[in-house]
Structures are given as structure tokens and as C-alpha cells.
Amino acid sequence: MRIGFIGTGIMGGPMAGHLAKAGHHVVAWNRSAEKLAALAPLGVEAAQSPVEAARDVDALISMLADGPATQAVLLEGGVLAAMPQGSLLIDQASTPVATAKTLAAEAAGRGISFVDAPVSGGQRGAEQASLTIMAGGSAADVQRALPLLTVLGRVTHMGEAGCGQLAKLCNQLIVANTIATVSEAMILAEAGGVAPAALRDALSGGFADSTILQQHGQRMIEGNFVPGGRCTTQLKDCRTASDQAEALGLELPVTGLVRDLYAQQVEQGGGDLDHAALYLLLKRLNGL
Amino acid sequence: MRIGFIGTGIMGGPMAGHLAKAGHHVVAWNRSAEKLAALAPLGVEAAQSPVEAARDVDALISMLADGPATQAVLLEGGVLAAMPQGSLLIDQASTPVATAKTLAAEAAGRGISFVDAPVSGGQRGAEQASLTIMAGGSAADVQRALPLLTVLGRVTHMGEAGCGQLAKLCNQLIVANTIATVSEAMILAEAGGVAPAALRDALSGGFADSTILQQHGQRMIEGNFVPGGRCTTQLKDCRTASDQAEALGLELPVTGLVRDLYAQQVEQGGGDLDHAALYLLLKRLNGL
């Protein structure tokens, strides 16, 4: 298949490489050209513009920074208009649900299939082709996207267009709230004379265990807040999740509270630290 | 060793049985005698009173319902007074930290060693001798308790007397807050057209994964709120954790919020449901 690929950054770069290695003809565009040059040895062809990457493709994968960047390039930038009728657009960026629905409607109007397929698993997941991929779209469209997506990781069909993004938001709110929770437990333990490392060790394997306890708990123990996922990004995700809840008429009290805590962390200058650094905010709020 | 064992209920019964099977002479007392009779085939001797179970022991293990019951039996009931000087008291009930500190001081005054060693892992953990045991006490006292405790599960030394109870509170607050978090994610998913079962499937193995997502998430999907751990018990634990935080001069915002949610769940008549039923409260609060 001829595949257009837009956005070959930390995540998109290895993803485009995996598709080329799987035997597809990948034509990629990226804002900074040196990232494209690095992919040339893998057989990824460099396009001079997003529109060039979209011409004559069977499918186009977009992996841009966020919803506004995605809409700007795919819609205003003319990518969707340049794609052949009958082709397939897969957006793997994390965007608001509304962006996915807009793209789905615009694509449908041009006879193009659309799947939103945001990912979890980070740079490592992209490099090892072990991403968690949450796919939204019709059963037929998701089925059509599967041969490409399964090259990149494990795919679950979440529902209609937009449901991939919604599942990603659920993932992100669980991550944020669990970081806050593990932070509070670590702070209570420390204040009462229990070493956080002993707490993590004791709780491993039990009801209180989680990926966050293991990974972000270890960061708290080591005082290692070099990102990883930044607090600014986590705040953006918390806000998108809360906004989506509000749009659906829901009030999610823990999610709202943790969003406000991340907002404080960013306001106080800790936005560029790893999202595990909510632990530092909660310590500061307690004068520790 | 001659071991006294007080409280052979759902948890204490199998624990006393494991110690007898390990070759110890176990003399046990329980409020209702039929639970003692069931242990006779395992070689557990029935005592007629708590004080009788305490005489001439090398160590005594107490596994009563809560802090007040523990203080009533061990202190006012004369158990500690009946224990030989130089023996070892291990309290495996979940009690406030202050109860553990009181017991430690009273024991020290009589030349008796004390370890607080509350457990996590439930009935199944007790039956399979796979409990998580959080031990508080001096290094020497915990070392002395280890040959008995390792018969029952995996032991971590958390710090001085009371630190086992503090770690257990940290465990319980993580459980409560994570249940609230998974509930909110499930509700957001459902409202936007993502099946909760698909969400749990997609998130398994990733950053958002936890024992609670797996076990309590499955309960939410199935609508199975037969306890398990009850909401009333979870509320008690949330309150004990919040009170302990306050005693240490801490404010833990997520823990406080989730305590208030469990209080609503119990006030609205859902106290006897499994603690995963916080999901039902959050649905009701959203008119679902």
C-alpha cells in the first residue's frame, strides 16, 4: 500500500519506520526536515509538503501535536482535499472528541473513510511497536485500518468515530487521578515515618497496585521528575477530559479536583516536570 | 512455640490453622465457639476465655474486628496482663495508628514485645497464606515475629510501632481513590458511547492499568456488587486515613473528597454493597 504519513516526531518517526519495514511505500512529511532525513535509510520517502504526502495514497496517517495542529494541517492545509476518493484517513494524534467528529464528517463528505486511533505507551511503545491503540469508527473502517494499525501495536475498537479519543481521555484521567492518589499515600506514609520505598514494596501485587504505583511511585521515591510526560500535557488532557464530561452533562468530581491540582502545579512553574511531580505540589501545599 | 490466637473469624480462622499446620501449639479463643470447633481437626486447642489463650504463650496473635474491639479485649479484658513477661504480642487487626501506639506502650511497660502487622489480601489471602503483611515495630521485635508471620504471607517492615497500621491506611486510601477514578472513567466512556468492557480491555497493560481496573472494573461491567469489601468498611478506612492525615497536620484533597463520596453512598443506603459500588453513587449523582 502507498501510505502518506504526516508528523514524524518522537512518536510518528518510529511508527512510519515500522510501516516501511512492513513493506509499505511510505511518503512522509514533517515540519522539520531533519527528522525525515533520519527515516530515509528505512525507505521512507520525504514529501515536500503535507499535500504532496496525501496524493495518490491508499491511506494517510496523521500524528501531529494536538487537535488544533491536526485541523490546521488536514483541513485548512488541504490534506484531506488532496486525498483520493475511497482512501482512508487515520488520525493517531490525541485530539478532542469534537475534532475527530469534525474530521469524520469532512472525510465522509469526500468519500474518504476515517478512523481516530490515538495511542498510549509513549516513545518506547512507538519504538517497540507495542502501542495501545484505541480505534473509533465504523466496523468496516476500523477493519480496513487494522492491517496498518496492528503493525504499530494492540488495537481495540472502542465504538464510532470519536470513541478512540474518548477512550484515550479516560486513559489520561485515570493516569492523572492515580498519580494524585499515589502522591497522597506517599506523603501520608512519609509524614508518619514509613519510607515511601517500603510502602511501594509492601503494596506491590495487592489491591493498591497499579502501573502508576510502580513507575511514577518509583519516580517519587527517587525524586526523578525529568520528563517523560510533562505536567503541561497532563493538564491539557485533564482539561480536555473535564470539558468532554461537561459536554456530555457529567460531573466527575475527582477528575475535576485533579485537573485543578495540575493547574496549580503548572501555575507554580512546574509545567515542564514529569507528571509524577504532582507529588511535589501536594508536598508544597502541605508545607513539606 | 506456644501461640495464643484471639479472633478466629473469616481471616483469623485460616491464619490460626496455618500456624497449627506449621507445627506450632495454637491455643485460640473466639467470641462464637463454633468457629473454634471447626479448627479442632487442625490441632487448634480451644480456650474458654481470651485470658486463658494468653497464659504461658511465647507469642499471641490478635485478629479482632477493629481498634475498639482490640483495645477492649487486649487491655480492658486483661489479655496483655495475662501474657508472660518476655513474650510477643502481634496485632494483625486493622486499627488506628494510635491504637497500635497505645498497645506498644502498654506492652513495653510489662516487658512484652509488640508488633502491629495488619494485612491486605482478604479471605482468599488468609486461606492461601498469601497475605500482604505490613509490620510495625523495632527491628528486633519484627525479626522475632517473622517466623510466625512468614507462615501467613509476605512481610514488609514499615517502621516503628504503628507504621504497619499507617501503611495499611495508605493501601486503603489508594484502593478507595482508585475505585472512584475507575468509576469516573467508566461513566465518561459509557456516556460517550464506549462500552466499559472495551475500555477495560483497551487499558489493560498500559499506564492506566491497576488491580482495581481489573477486579473492581470487572464488577462495574457485570453490575456485581455482592461484597467482598463493603462500602461501610471502606468508609471507616477512608475516615481513619483522613483522621490520621489530620493528626499529622496534612491535607490530602483527593482522599478527603473520596471519603465524602463513600459517606454519601452509605447515607443513601448502599453501605452493604461491595466498595466498587461507588460507581453506582457517581452514576446517581449524574442522574444515570
Coordinates of C-alpha atoms in Angstrom, one line a residue:
Chain A
M1 CA 0.0 0.0 0.0
R2 CA 1.0 3.6 -0.6
I3 CA 0.8 5.4 2.8
G4 CA 1.0 9.1 3.5
F5 CA 2.4 9.9 7.0
I6 CA 2.2 13.4 8.5
G7 CA 4.2 14.2 11.6
T8 CA 7.3 12.1 12.1
G9 CA 8.3 13.3 15.6
I10 CA 9.1 11.3 18.7
M11 CA 6.1 9.1 18.2
G12 CA 5.4 9.4 14.4
G13 CA 9.0 8.7 13.4
P14 CA 9.3 5.2 14.6
M15 CA 5.7 4.5 13.6
A16 CA 6.4 5.5 10.0
G17 CA 9.6 3.4 10.1
H18 CA 7.7 0.3 11.2
L19 CA 5.2 0.7 8.3
A20 CA 8.0 1.0 5.8
K21 CA 9.8 -2.1 7.3
A22 CA 6.5 -3.9 7.0
G23 CA 6.7 -3.4 3.2
H24 CA 4.5 -0.4 2.6
H25 CA 5.5 2.5 0.4
V26 CA 5.6 5.4 3.0
V27 CA 5.7 9.0 1.8
A28 CA 6.1 11.2 4.9
W29 CA 6.1 14.9 5.7
N30 CA 7.3 16.6 8.8
R31 CA 7.6 20.3 9.8
S32 CA 11.4 19.9 10.5
A33 CA 13.0 18.1 7.6
E34 CA 15.9 16.5 9.5
K35 CA 13.5 14.1 11.1
L36 CA 12.5 12.9 7.6
A37 CA 16.2 12.5 6.6
A38 CA 16.7 10.1 9.5
L39 CA 13.9 7.9 8.1
A40 CA 15.4 7.7 4.6
P41 CA 17.6 4.7 5.3
L42 CA 14.4 2.8 6.3
G43 CA 12.9 3.5 2.9
V44 CA 10.6 6.3 4.0
E45 CA 10.2 8.8 1.1
A46 CA 10.3 12.5 2.0
A47 CA 7.4 14.7 0.8
Q48 CA 8.0 18.5 0.3
S49 CA 4.6 19.4 1.7
P50 CA 1.6 17.8 3.6
V51 CA -0.4 17.9 0.4
E52 CA 2.3 16.0 -1.5
A53 CA 2.2 13.3 1.1
A54 CA -1.6 13.0 0.6
R55 CA -1.6 12.5 -3.2
D56 CA -2.5 9.1 -4.6
V57 CA -2.4 7.3 -1.2
D58 CA -4.4 4.3 -0.2
A59 CA -4.2 5.5 3.4
L60 CA -2.9 8.5 5.2
I61 CA -1.8 8.5 8.9
S62 CA -1.6 11.8 10.8
M63 CA 0.4 12.1 14.1
L64 CA 0.5 15.8 14.9
A65 CA 0.8 17.5 18.3
D66 CA -2.8 18.2 19.1
G67 CA -6.3 19.0 17.8
P68 CA -5.6 22.5 16.5
A69 CA -2.5 21.4 14.6
T70 CA -4.4 18.4 13.2
Q71 CA -7.3 20.5 12.0
A72 CA -4.9 23.2 10.6
V73 CA -2.9 20.7 8.5
L74 CA -5.6 18.2 7.5
L75 CA -8.5 20.7 6.8
E76 CA -7.2 24.2 6.3
G77 CA -3.9 22.9 4.9
G78 CA -5.7 20.9 2.2
V79 CA -4.5 17.4 3.0
L80 CA -8.0 15.9 3.1
A81 CA -8.9 17.7 -0.1
A82 CA -5.8 16.2 -1.8
M83 CA -6.6 12.6 -0.7
P84 CA -8.2 10.3 -3.3
Q85 CA -11.8 9.4 -3.0
G86 CA -12.1 6.0 -1.5
S87 CA -8.9 6.3 0.5
L88 CA -8.6 6.0 4.3
L89 CA -7.6 8.7 6.8
I90 CA -6.3 7.6 10.2
D91 CA -5.7 10.2 12.9
Q92 CA -3.4 8.9 15.6
A93 CA -2.9 12.2 17.4
S94 CA -4.7 12.8 20.7
T95 CA -7.3 15.4 20.0
P96 CA -10.7 16.4 21.5
V97 CA -13.6 14.1 20.5
A98 CA -15.1 17.0 18.6
T99 CA -12.1 17.2 16.3
A100 CA -12.5 13.5 15.5
K101 CA -16.1 14.0 14.7
T102 CA -15.4 17.0 12.5
L103 CA -12.7 15.1 10.6
A104 CA -15.1 12.1 10.2
A105 CA -17.8 14.3 8.8
E106 CA -15.4 16.2 6.4
A107 CA -14.0 12.9 5.3
A108 CA -17.4 11.3 4.7
G109 CA -18.4 14.3 2.6
R110 CA -15.5 13.5 0.3
G111 CA -16.0 9.7 0.2
I112 CA -13.0 9.1 2.4
S113 CA -13.0 6.6 5.3
F114 CA -12.0 7.9 8.7
V115 CA -10.7 6.2 11.9
D116 CA -9.5 8.1 15.0
A117 CA -6.8 5.9 16.6
P118 CA -4.9 7.7 19.4
V119 CA -2.3 5.7 21.2
S120 CA -0.9 5.1 24.7
G121 CA 2.5 3.7 25.5
G122 CA 4.8 6.7 24.8
Q123 CA 8.0 6.8 22.9
R124 CA 9.0 3.4 24.0
G125 CA 5.7 1.9 22.8
A126 CA 6.2 3.6 19.4
E127 CA 9.7 2.3 19.1
Q128 CA 8.9 -1.2 20.1
A129 CA 5.6 -1.3 18.1
S130 CA 3.8 -2.1 21.3
L131 CA 1.4 0.8 21.4
T132 CA -2.1 0.6 22.9
I133 CA -4.3 1.8 20.1
M134 CA -7.9 2.9 20.7
A135 CA -9.8 3.0 17.5
G136 CA -13.0 4.8 16.7
G137 CA -15.0 4.5 13.5
S138 CA -17.4 2.2 11.7
A139 CA -16.7 -1.5 12.0
A140 CA -15.9 -1.5 8.3
D141 CA -13.5 1.4 8.5
V142 CA -11.7 0.1 11.6
Q143 CA -11.4 -3.3 9.9
R144 CA -9.8 -1.6 6.9
A145 CA -7.3 0.2 9.2
L146 CA -6.4 -2.9 11.1
P147 CA -3.6 -4.2 8.8
L148 CA -1.8 -0.9 9.3
L149 CA -2.5 -0.4 13.0
T150 CA -1.6 -3.9 14.0
V151 CA 1.9 -3.2 12.7
L152 CA 2.2 -0.5 15.4
G153 CA 0.6 -2.2 18.5
R154 CA -2.5 -3.7 20.0
V155 CA -5.8 -2.4 18.7
T156 CA -9.2 -2.2 20.4
H157 CA -12.3 -1.0 18.6
M158 CA -14.0 1.4 21.0
G159 CA -17.1 2.5 19.0
E160 CA -18.0 5.0 16.4
A161 CA -15.7 7.9 15.2
G162 CA -14.6 9.9 18.3
C163 CA -14.7 6.9 20.6
G164 CA -11.0 6.3 20.2
Q165 CA -10.3 9.8 21.5
L166 CA -12.9 9.4 24.3
A167 CA -11.1 6.2 25.4
K168 CA -7.8 8.0 25.4
L169 CA -9.3 10.7 27.6
C170 CA -10.4 8.0 30.0
N171 CA -6.9 6.6 30.0
Q172 CA -5.4 10.0 30.7
L173 CA -7.9 10.9 33.5
I174 CA -7.1 7.5 35.2
V175 CA -3.4 8.3 34.9
A176 CA -3.7 11.8 36.4
N177 CA -6.0 10.7 39.3
T178 CA -3.9 7.7 40.1
I179 CA -0.8 9.9 40.3
A180 CA -2.6 12.2 42.7
T181 CA -3.7 9.2 44.8
V182 CA -0.3 7.6 45.0
S183 CA 1.2 11.0 45.8
E184 CA -1.2 11.4 48.8
A185 CA -0.4 7.9 50.0
M186 CA 3.4 8.6 49.8
I187 CA 3.0 11.9 51.7
L188 CA 0.9 10.3 54.4
A189 CA 3.4 7.4 54.7
E190 CA 6.4 9.7 54.9
A191 CA 4.8 12.1 57.5
G192 CA 4.1 9.1 59.7
G193 CA 7.6 7.6 59.5
V194 CA 7.1 5.0 56.7
A195 CA 9.7 5.1 53.9
P196 CA 8.0 5.6 50.5
A197 CA 10.2 2.8 49.1
A198 CA 8.9 0.4 51.8
L199 CA 5.3 1.4 51.0
R200 CA 5.7 0.7 47.3
D201 CA 7.3 -2.6 48.1
A202 CA 4.6 -3.7 50.6
L203 CA 1.7 -2.7 48.2
S204 CA 3.1 -4.3 45.1
G205 CA 1.0 -7.2 43.9
G206 CA -2.0 -6.2 46.1
F207 CA -5.3 -4.3 45.6
A208 CA -3.4 -1.0 45.7
D209 CA -1.0 -1.9 42.9
S210 CA -1.0 -0.1 39.6
T211 CA 1.3 0.8 36.8
I212 CA 1.4 4.3 38.3
L213 CA 2.5 3.0 41.7
Q214 CA 5.3 1.0 40.1
Q215 CA 6.6 3.6 37.6
H216 CA 5.5 7.0 39.0
G217 CA 5.8 5.8 42.5
Q218 CA 9.5 4.9 41.8
R219 CA 10.0 8.5 40.4
M220 CA 8.6 9.9 43.6
I221 CA 10.9 7.7 45.7
E222 CA 14.0 8.7 43.6
G223 CA 12.9 12.4 43.2
N224 CA 13.3 11.9 39.4
F225 CA 10.9 14.3 37.6
V226 CA 12.8 14.5 34.3
P227 CA 10.0 14.1 31.7
G228 CA 8.5 11.7 30.3
G229 CA 5.1 13.1 30.1
R230 CA 5.0 16.7 31.2
C231 CA 2.6 18.4 33.7
T232 CA 1.6 20.8 30.9
T233 CA 0.5 17.9 28.7
Q234 CA -1.3 16.2 31.6
L235 CA -3.1 19.4 32.4
K236 CA -4.2 19.7 28.8
D237 CA -5.5 16.2 28.9
C238 CA -7.3 16.7 32.2
R239 CA -9.0 19.8 30.8
T240 CA -10.0 18.0 27.6
A241 CA -11.4 15.2 29.7
S242 CA -13.3 17.6 32.0
D243 CA -14.6 19.6 29.0
Q244 CA -15.8 16.4 27.3
A245 CA -17.5 15.3 30.6
E246 CA -19.2 18.7 30.8
A247 CA -20.3 18.5 27.1
L248 CA -22.0 15.2 28.0
G249 CA -23.7 16.7 31.0
L250 CA -21.5 14.9 33.5
E251 CA -19.8 16.0 36.7
L252 CA -16.8 13.9 37.6
P253 CA -15.6 15.3 41.0
V254 CA -12.2 13.5 41.4
T255 CA -11.3 14.3 37.8
G256 CA -12.2 18.0 38.3
L257 CA -10.2 18.2 41.5
V258 CA -7.1 16.7 40.0
R259 CA -7.4 19.0 37.0
D260 CA -7.3 21.9 39.4
L261 CA -4.2 20.5 41.2
Y262 CA -2.4 20.1 37.8
A263 CA -3.3 23.7 37.0
Q264 CA -1.7 24.8 40.3
Q265 CA 1.4 22.8 39.5
V266 CA 1.7 24.5 36.1
E267 CA 0.9 28.0 37.5
Q268 CA 3.7 27.5 40.1
G269 CA 6.2 26.9 37.4
G270 CA 6.4 23.1 37.4
G271 CA 4.8 22.6 34.0
D272 CA 7.9 21.1 32.4
L273 CA 8.4 18.4 35.1
D274 CA 7.2 14.9 34.6
H275 CA 3.5 14.5 35.5
A276 CA 4.6 12.5 38.6
A277 CA 5.7 15.9 40.0
L278 CA 2.1 16.4 41.2
Y279 CA 3.7 14.8 44.3
L280 CA 5.8 17.9 44.7
L281 CA 2.7 20.2 44.5
L282 CA 0.9 18.2 47.2
K283 CA 4.0 18.4 49.4
R284 CA 4.2 22.1 48.9
L285 CA 0.5 22.5 49.7
N286 CA 1.3 20.8 53.0
G287 CA 4.3 22.9 53.7
L288 CA 6.7 20.0 53.1
Chain B
M1 CA 6.2 -22.4 70.0
R2 CA 3.0 -22.0 72.1
I3 CA 0.9 -19.4 70.4
G4 CA -2.3 -17.7 71.6
F5 CA -4.7 -16.7 68.9
I6 CA -7.6 -14.3 69.6
G7 CA -10.3 -13.9 66.9
T8 CA -10.7 -16.9 64.5
G9 CA -13.2 -15.3 62.1
I10 CA -13.1 -15.2 58.3
M11 CA -9.5 -14.0 58.4
G12 CA -8.2 -15.3 61.8
G13 CA -9.6 -18.9 61.3
P14 CA -7.4 -19.9 58.3
M15 CA -4.5 -18.0 59.8
A16 CA -4.6 -20.0 63.1
G17 CA -5.0 -23.1 61.0
H18 CA -1.8 -22.4 59.0
L19 CA 0.2 -21.8 62.2
A20 CA -1.0 -25.1 63.7
K21 CA -0.2 -26.9 60.4
A22 CA 3.3 -25.3 60.6
G23 CA 3.8 -27.3 63.8
H24 CA 3.0 -24.6 66.5
H25 CA 0.8 -25.3 69.5
V26 CA -2.0 -22.9 68.9
V27 CA -4.5 -22.1 71.7
A28 CA -7.3 -20.0 70.3
W29 CA -10.3 -18.1 71.5
N30 CA -13.2 -16.7 69.6
R31 CA -16.4 -15.0 70.6
S32 CA -18.6 -17.6 68.9
A33 CA -17.4 -21.1 69.8
E34 CA -18.4 -22.9 66.6
K35 CA -15.6 -21.3 64.7
L36 CA -13.2 -22.8 67.2
A37 CA -14.7 -26.2 66.9
A38 CA -14.1 -26.1 63.1
L39 CA -10.4 -25.6 63.8
A40 CA -10.1 -28.6 66.2
P41 CA -9.3 -31.1 63.4
L42 CA -6.3 -29.0 62.5
G43 CA -5.0 -29.3 66.1
V44 CA -6.0 -25.8 67.3
E45 CA -6.9 -26.0 71.0
A46 CA -9.9 -24.1 72.2
A47 CA -9.5 -21.7 75.1
Q48 CA -12.5 -20.8 77.3
S49 CA -11.6 -17.1 77.5
P50 CA -9.2 -14.6 75.9
V51 CA -7.2 -14.6 79.1
E52 CA -6.8 -18.4 79.0
A53 CA -5.5 -18.1 75.5
A54 CA -2.8 -15.7 76.7
R55 CA -1.3 -17.7 79.6
D56 CA 2.2 -19.2 79.2
V57 CA 2.4 -18.2 75.5
D58 CA 5.6 -17.4 73.6
A59 CA 3.5 -15.2 71.3
L60 CA -0.1 -14.1 71.0
I61 CA -1.7 -13.0 67.7
S62 CA -4.8 -10.9 67.8
M63 CA -7.2 -10.6 64.8
L64 CA -10.3 -8.8 66.0
A65 CA -12.7 -6.6 64.1
D66 CA -11.3 -3.1 64.7
G67 CA -9.5 -0.8 67.1
P68 CA -12.1 -0.6 69.9
A69 CA -12.7 -4.4 70.0
T70 CA -8.9 -4.9 70.1
Q71 CA -8.4 -2.4 73.0
A72 CA -11.4 -3.8 74.9
V73 CA -10.1 -7.4 74.7
L74 CA -6.4 -6.9 75.0
L75 CA -6.3 -4.1 77.5
E76 CA -9.6 -3.9 79.5
G77 CA -10.1 -7.6 79.0
G78 CA -6.8 -8.5 80.7
V79 CA -5.1 -10.4 77.8
L80 CA -1.9 -8.3 77.9
A81 CA -1.8 -8.6 81.7
A82 CA -2.0 -12.4 81.4
M83 CA 0.8 -12.7 78.9
P84 CA 4.2 -13.8 80.3
Q85 CA 7.0 -11.2 80.6
G86 CA 9.3 -11.5 77.6
S87 CA 6.6 -12.8 75.3
L88 CA 5.5 -11.2 72.0
L89 CA 2.2 -9.6 71.1
I90 CA 1.3 -9.3 67.4
D91 CA -1.8 -7.4 66.4
Q92 CA -3.0 -8.2 62.9
A93 CA -6.3 -6.4 63.0
S94 CA -6.6 -3.1 61.2
T95 CA -6.8 -0.4 63.8
P96 CA -6.0 3.4 64.1
V97 CA -2.3 4.1 64.4
A98 CA -3.0 5.5 67.9
T99 CA -4.3 2.1 69.0
A100 CA -1.0 0.4 67.9
K101 CA 1.0 3.0 69.7
T102 CA -1.1 2.5 72.9
L103 CA -0.6 -1.2 72.7
A104 CA 3.1 -0.8 72.1
A105 CA 3.5 1.4 75.2
E106 CA 1.4 -0.9 77.4
A107 CA 3.3 -3.9 76.2
A108 CA 6.6 -2.2 76.8
G109 CA 5.6 -1.4 80.3
R110 CA 5.1 -5.1 81.0
G111 CA 8.3 -6.2 79.3
I112 CA 6.4 -7.6 76.3
S113 CA 7.4 -7.1 72.7
F114 CA 4.8 -5.6 70.3
V115 CA 4.4 -5.7 66.5
D116 CA 1.4 -4.3 64.6
A117 CA 1.0 -6.4 61.5
P118 CA -2.2 -5.6 59.6
V119 CA -2.9 -7.5 56.4
S120 CA -4.2 -7.0 52.9
G121 CA -5.4 -9.7 50.6
G122 CA -8.8 -10.6 52.2
Q123 CA -10.3 -14.0 52.9
R124 CA -8.6 -15.6 49.9
G125 CA -5.2 -14.3 51.0
A126 CA -5.8 -15.7 54.5
E127 CA -6.8 -19.1 53.2
Q128 CA -3.9 -19.3 50.7
A129 CA -1.4 -17.9 53.2
S130 CA -0.6 -15.2 50.6
L131 CA -1.4 -12.2 52.7
T132 CA 0.4 -8.9 52.4
I133 CA 1.6 -8.1 55.9
M134 CA 2.7 -4.6 56.9
A135 CA 4.8 -4.8 60.1
G136 CA 5.5 -2.0 62.5
G137 CA 7.9 -2.3 65.5
S138 CA 11.5 -2.3 66.4
A139 CA 13.8 -4.3 64.1
A140 CA 14.4 -6.8 66.8
D141 CA 10.7 -7.3 67.5
V142 CA 9.8 -7.6 63.8
Q143 CA 12.6 -10.1 63.4
R144 CA 11.2 -12.1 66.3
A145 CA 7.7 -12.1 64.7
L146 CA 9.0 -13.1 61.2
P147 CA 9.0 -16.9 61.7
L148 CA 5.3 -16.7 62.5
L149 CA 4.3 -14.0 60.0
T150 CA 6.0 -15.6 57.1
V151 CA 3.8 -18.6 57.6
L152 CA 0.8 -16.3 56.7
G153 CA 2.2 -14.3 53.8
R154 CA 4.7 -11.8 52.6
V155 CA 6.1 -9.4 55.3
T156 CA 7.4 -5.9 54.8
H157 CA 8.9 -4.0 57.8
M158 CA 7.4 -0.5 57.5
G159 CA 9.0 1.3 60.5
E160 CA 8.4 1.6 64.3
A161 CA 5.2 0.5 66.1
G162 CA 2.1 2.0 64.3
C163 CA 3.8 2.1 60.9
G164 CA 2.2 -1.2 59.9
Q165 CA -1.2 0.4 60.5
L166 CA -0.2 3.6 58.7
A167 CA 0.9 1.6 55.6
K168 CA -2.4 -0.3 55.7
L169 CA -4.2 3.1 55.7
C170 CA -2.2 4.1 52.7
N171 CA -3.2 0.9 51.0
Q172 CA -6.9 1.5 51.8
L173 CA -6.9 5.1 50.6
I174 CA -5.3 4.1 47.3
V175 CA -8.0 1.4 46.9
A176 CA -10.8 3.9 47.6
N177 CA -9.4 6.7 45.4
T178 CA -8.7 4.3 42.5
I179 CA -12.2 2.9 42.7
A180 CA -13.6 6.4 42.4
T181 CA -11.2 7.1 39.5
V182 CA -12.1 4.0 37.5
S183 CA -15.8 4.7 38.2
E184 CA -15.5 8.2 36.7
A185 CA -13.7 6.8 33.6
M186 CA -16.3 4.1 33.1
I187 CA -19.1 6.7 33.4
L188 CA -17.4 9.1 30.9
A189 CA -16.8 6.2 28.5
E190 CA -20.4 5.0 28.7
A191 CA -21.9 8.4 28.3
G192 CA -19.9 8.9 25.1
G193 CA -20.7 5.6 23.5
V194 CA -17.7 3.5 24.6
A195 CA -18.6 0.1 26.2
P196 CA -17.0 -0.2 29.7
A197 CA -15.8 -3.7 28.8
A198 CA -14.0 -2.4 25.7
L199 CA -12.4 0.4 27.8
R200 CA -11.1 -2.1 30.4
D201 CA -9.8 -4.3 27.6
A202 CA -8.0 -1.4 25.8
L203 CA -6.4 0.0 29.0
S204 CA -5.2 -3.4 30.3
G205 CA -1.4 -3.5 30.4
G206 CA -0.9 0.3 30.0
F207 CA -0.3 3.3 32.2
A208 CA -3.9 3.3 33.4
D209 CA -3.9 -0.4 34.5
S210 CA -4.3 -1.4 38.1
T211 CA -5.6 -4.2 40.2
I212 CA -8.7 -2.1 40.8
L213 CA -9.3 -1.6 37.0
Q214 CA -9.1 -5.4 36.6
Q215 CA -11.1 -6.6 39.6
H216 CA -13.4 -3.7 40.5
G217 CA -13.7 -2.6 36.9
Q218 CA -15.0 -6.1 36.1
R219 CA -17.5 -5.8 38.9
M220 CA -18.8 -2.4 37.4
I221 CA -19.1 -4.1 33.9
E222 CA -21.0 -7.0 35.3
G223 CA -23.1 -4.9 37.8
N224 CA -21.8 -7.3 40.5
F225 CA -21.8 -5.5 43.9
V226 CA -22.1 -8.5 46.1
P227 CA -19.4 -8.0 48.8
G228 CA -16.4 -8.5 49.1
G229 CA -15.3 -5.5 51.0
R230 CA -18.3 -3.4 51.9
C231 CA -18.8 0.4 51.4
T232 CA -19.3 0.7 55.2
T233 CA -15.8 -0.8 55.8
Q234 CA -14.3 1.4 53.1
L235 CA -15.9 4.5 54.6
K236 CA -14.4 3.5 58.0
D237 CA -11.0 3.1 56.4
C238 CA -11.3 6.4 54.5
R239 CA -12.2 8.2 57.7
T240 CA -9.3 6.6 59.7
A241 CA -6.9 7.6 56.9
S242 CA -8.3 11.2 56.8
D243 CA -8.2 11.5 60.6
Q244 CA -4.6 10.2 60.7
A245 CA -3.6 12.7 58.0
E246 CA -5.2 15.5 60.0
A247 CA -3.4 14.3 63.2
L248 CA -0.2 14.7 61.2
G249 CA -1.2 18.2 60.0
L250 CA -1.8 17.1 56.4
E251 CA -4.5 17.9 53.9
L252 CA -5.0 15.2 51.3
P253 CA -7.6 16.6 48.9
V254 CA -8.4 13.6 46.8
T255 CA -8.6 11.3 49.9
G256 CA -11.0 13.8 51.6
L257 CA -13.2 14.0 48.6
V258 CA -13.5 10.3 48.1
R259 CA -14.2 9.8 51.9
D260 CA -17.2 12.2 51.4
L261 CA -18.4 10.3 48.4
Y262 CA -18.3 7.0 50.3
A263 CA -20.2 8.8 53.2
Q264 CA -22.9 9.7 50.6
Q265 CA -23.0 6.1 49.3
V266 CA -23.6 4.8 52.8
E267 CA -26.1 7.5 53.8
Q268 CA -28.1 6.6 50.6
G269 CA -28.4 3.0 51.8
G270 CA -25.6 1.4 49.8
G271 CA -23.3 0.6 52.7
D272 CA -23.6 -3.2 52.4
L273 CA -22.7 -3.3 48.8
D274 CA -19.2 -4.0 47.6
H275 CA -16.9 -0.9 47.7
A276 CA -16.9 -1.0 43.8
A277 CA -20.5 0.3 44.2
L278 CA -19.1 3.9 44.4
Y279 CA -19.7 3.6 40.7
L280 CA -23.4 3.5 41.4
L281 CA -23.3 6.6 43.6
L282 CA -21.4 8.5 40.9
K283 CA -24.0 7.4 38.3
R284 CA -26.8 8.6 40.6
L285 CA -25.1 11.9 41.2
N286 CA -25.2 12.3 37.4
G287 CA -28.8 11.3 37.1
L288 CA -27.8 8.0 35.4

